[in-house]
Amino acid sequence: MSRTPLLLCRRRLVLLSGLGILSALAGCSTTSVLSSNDDGASGDETADALPMVNSLRARKGLSPLAVDPVASQAATDQAKRMAKVGKMSHLIGFNDDFGKRMKDHGVALPAAENIAAGQNETARAVQAWIDSPKHLHNMLGDFRGLGVAVARNSSSGNRPYWAMVLSS
């Protein structure tokens, strides 16, 4: 086995860890994977997700979140981006930057983003986030607004891609 691929992988790992990207992305995936449809169709699922998230927050003694149209648009954009490339990832492309994306959408900062792929229903996506400690931490954070969206793309096996944006 050639050592070159291993060496390149290690160099990338060192580069990414030096940039602080590894810690920022740690725990960002869920164990379930979402699907998408042929035409890149997407939908705002905030109205379905909000009662589930607010019920969770109420059980923890936290104030409820409200629909944030700006966060919903940011979530829709992220879900579409993932569906387009057929990959669940916060960062798509070399120069992608979460903070800049949120600022460009006008999302009140600080903000957080949960992503998932493969769940066929909003409730399953929300449950996958609840079952993930880091995603759960985001949903229980000091946020006021919520946006949740799903997008589908047939080129990735009609897999749904989900994004949740929490805003201040």
Short mmCIF file of N, CA, C and O in Angstrom, two decimals, residues 68-114:
data_model
loop_
_atom_site.label_atom_id
_atom_site.label_comp_id
_atom_site.label_asym_id
_atom_site.label_seq_id
_atom_site.Cartn_x
_atom_site.Cartn_y
_atom_site.Cartn_z
N ASP A 68 -38.84 32.03 12.46
CA ASP A 68 -37.99 33.12 11.97
C ASP A 68 -37.88 32.96 10.46
O ASP A 68 -37.18 32.06 9.99
N PRO A 69 -38.58 33.79 9.68
CA PRO A 69 -38.56 33.64 8.22
C PRO A 69 -37.15 33.72 7.63
O PRO A 69 -36.86 33.04 6.64
N VAL A 70 -36.29 34.50 8.23
CA VAL A 70 -34.91 34.62 7.74
C VAL A 70 -34.15 33.32 8.00
O VAL A 70 -33.44 32.81 7.13
N ALA A 71 -34.34 32.75 9.19
CA ALA A 71 -33.71 31.47 9.50
C ALA A 71 -34.29 30.36 8.62
O ALA A 71 -33.57 29.45 8.19
N SER A 72 -35.58 30.44 8.32
CA SER A 72 -36.21 29.46 7.43
C SER A 72 -35.59 29.52 6.04
O SER A 72 -35.33 28.48 5.41
N GLN A 73 -35.34 30.72 5.55
CA GLN A 73 -34.72 30.87 4.23
C GLN A 73 -33.28 30.34 4.24
O GLN A 73 -32.85 29.69 3.30
N ALA A 74 -32.55 30.60 5.32
CA ALA A 74 -31.18 30.08 5.44
C ALA A 74 -31.19 28.56 5.49
O ALA A 74 -30.34 27.90 4.88
N ALA A 75 -32.17 27.98 6.21
CA ALA A 75 -32.29 26.52 6.27
C ALA A 75 -32.64 25.95 4.90
O ALA A 75 -32.08 24.93 4.48
N THR A 76 -33.54 26.61 4.19
CA THR A 76 -33.92 26.17 2.85
C THR A 76 -32.71 26.19 1.92
O THR A 76 -32.46 25.24 1.17
N ASP A 77 -31.94 27.26 2.00
CA ASP A 77 -30.74 27.38 1.17
C ASP A 77 -29.76 26.25 1.47
O ASP A 77 -29.22 25.62 0.56
N GLN A 78 -29.52 25.96 2.75
CA GLN A 78 -28.57 24.91 3.11
C GLN A 78 -29.08 23.54 2.68
O GLN A 78 -28.31 22.73 2.17
N ALA A 79 -30.36 23.27 2.87
CA ALA A 79 -30.91 21.98 2.45
C ALA A 79 -30.77 21.81 0.94
O ALA A 79 -30.38 20.74 0.47
N LYS A 80 -31.04 22.86 0.18
CA LYS A 80 -30.89 22.80 -1.28
C LYS A 80 -29.44 22.60 -1.68
O LYS A 80 -29.16 21.85 -2.62
N ARG A 81 -28.53 23.27 -1.00
CA ARG A 81 -27.10 23.11 -1.32
C ARG A 81 -26.66 21.66 -1.11
O ARG A 81 -25.95 21.10 -1.93
N MET A 82 -27.09 21.07 0.00
CA MET A 82 -26.72 19.68 0.27
C MET A 82 -27.34 18.74 -0.76
O MET A 82 -26.68 17.82 -1.25
N ALA A 83 -28.62 18.96 -1.09
CA ALA A 83 -29.30 18.11 -2.07
C ALA A 83 -28.62 18.23 -3.43
O ALA A 83 -28.46 17.22 -4.14
N LYS A 84 -28.21 19.41 -3.79
CA LYS A 84 -27.58 19.63 -5.09
C LYS A 84 -26.30 18.82 -5.24
O LYS A 84 -26.04 18.25 -6.30
N VAL A 85 -25.50 18.76 -4.17
CA VAL A 85 -24.23 18.02 -4.25
C VAL A 85 -24.38 16.59 -3.76
O VAL A 85 -23.43 15.80 -3.85
N GLY A 86 -25.56 16.24 -3.23
CA GLY A 86 -25.79 14.89 -2.74
C GLY A 86 -24.93 14.53 -1.54
O GLY A 86 -24.50 13.40 -1.40
N LYS A 87 -24.72 15.50 -0.67
CA LYS A 87 -23.83 15.29 0.48
C LYS A 87 -24.33 16.08 1.69
O LYS A 87 -24.65 17.26 1.57
N MET A 88 -24.37 15.42 2.83
CA MET A 88 -24.73 16.10 4.07
C MET A 88 -23.47 16.74 4.65
O MET A 88 -22.55 16.05 5.07
N SER A 89 -23.42 18.06 4.63
CA SER A 89 -22.25 18.77 5.12
C SER A 89 -22.62 20.21 5.45
O SER A 89 -23.38 20.84 4.72
N HIS A 90 -22.05 20.73 6.53
CA HIS A 90 -22.24 22.14 6.84
C HIS A 90 -21.49 23.00 5.84
O HIS A 90 -21.95 24.07 5.46
N LEU A 91 -20.31 22.56 5.46
CA LEU A 91 -19.45 23.33 4.56
C LEU A 91 -19.37 22.65 3.21
O LEU A 91 -18.95 21.51 3.10
N ILE A 92 -19.82 23.36 2.18
CA ILE A 92 -19.82 22.83 0.83
C ILE A 92 -18.96 23.76 -0.01
O ILE A 92 -19.30 24.92 -0.22
N GLY A 93 -17.86 23.25 -0.46
CA GLY A 93 -16.92 24.07 -1.22
C GLY A 93 -15.81 24.60 -0.32
O GLY A 93 -15.99 24.75 0.89
N PHE A 94 -14.69 24.88 -0.92
CA PHE A 94 -13.49 25.25 -0.17
C PHE A 94 -13.66 26.53 0.64
O PHE A 94 -13.21 26.64 1.76
N ASN A 95 -14.32 27.53 0.09
CA ASN A 95 -14.43 28.83 0.76
C ASN A 95 -15.71 29.01 1.55
O ASN A 95 -16.03 30.12 1.96
N ASP A 96 -16.45 27.94 1.77
CA ASP A 96 -17.71 28.06 2.51
C ASP A 96 -17.42 28.46 3.96
O ASP A 96 -16.43 28.05 4.55
N ASP A 97 -18.30 29.27 4.51
CA ASP A 97 -18.12 29.77 5.86
C ASP A 97 -19.50 29.94 6.50
O ASP A 97 -20.33 30.71 5.99
N PHE A 98 -19.77 29.22 7.59
CA PHE A 98 -21.08 29.26 8.24
C PHE A 98 -21.45 30.68 8.65
O PHE A 98 -22.55 31.16 8.37
N GLY A 99 -20.56 31.37 9.33
CA GLY A 99 -20.86 32.72 9.80
C GLY A 99 -21.20 33.67 8.66
O GLY A 99 -22.14 34.45 8.75
N LYS A 100 -20.46 33.58 7.57
CA LYS A 100 -20.72 34.44 6.42
C LYS A 100 -22.07 34.10 5.80
O LYS A 100 -22.84 35.00 5.43
N ARG A 101 -22.38 32.79 5.70
CA ARG A 101 -23.69 32.40 5.15
C ARG A 101 -24.81 32.98 5.98
O ARG A 101 -25.79 33.50 5.45
N MET A 102 -24.68 32.88 7.31
CA MET A 102 -25.74 33.40 8.18
C MET A 102 -25.86 34.92 8.04
O MET A 102 -26.96 35.46 7.93
N LYS A 103 -24.73 35.60 8.01
CA LYS A 103 -24.73 37.06 7.84
C LYS A 103 -25.36 37.45 6.51
O LYS A 103 -26.17 38.37 6.44
N ASP A 104 -24.98 36.74 5.44
CA ASP A 104 -25.53 37.05 4.11
C ASP A 104 -27.04 36.87 4.06
O ASP A 104 -27.72 37.56 3.32
N HIS A 105 -27.58 35.94 4.84
CA HIS A 105 -29.03 35.73 4.90
C HIS A 105 -29.71 36.70 5.86
O HIS A 105 -30.94 36.76 5.90
N GLY A 106 -28.93 37.39 6.68
CA GLY A 106 -29.51 38.30 7.65
C GLY A 106 -29.97 37.61 8.91
O GLY A 106 -30.79 38.14 9.67
N VAL A 107 -29.44 36.42 9.19
CA VAL A 107 -29.80 35.67 10.39
C VAL A 107 -29.16 36.34 11.60
O VAL A 107 -27.97 36.66 11.59
N ALA A 108 -29.97 36.56 12.65
CA ALA A 108 -29.46 37.16 13.88
C ALA A 108 -28.45 36.23 14.54
O ALA A 108 -28.74 35.05 14.76
N LEU A 109 -27.27 36.75 14.81
CA LEU A 109 -26.19 35.97 15.42
C LEU A 109 -26.14 36.21 16.92
O LEU A 109 -26.52 37.29 17.38
N PRO A 110 -25.65 35.26 17.70
CA PRO A 110 -25.14 33.98 17.25
C PRO A 110 -26.26 33.08 16.74
O PRO A 110 -27.43 33.25 17.07
N ALA A 111 -25.85 32.13 15.92
CA ALA A 111 -26.79 31.19 15.31
C ALA A 111 -26.18 29.79 15.37
O ALA A 111 -24.99 29.64 15.63
N ALA A 112 -27.01 28.80 15.12
CA ALA A 112 -26.54 27.41 15.06
C ALA A 112 -27.26 26.72 13.91
O ALA A 112 -28.35 27.15 13.51
N GLU A 113 -26.65 25.66 13.41
CA GLU A 113 -27.23 24.90 12.31
C GLU A 113 -27.12 23.41 12.61
O GLU A 113 -26.06 22.93 12.97
N ASN A 114 -28.25 22.72 12.50
CA ASN A 114 -28.28 21.27 12.57
C ASN A 114 -28.60 20.76 11.17
O ASN A 114 -29.45 21.35 10.50
#
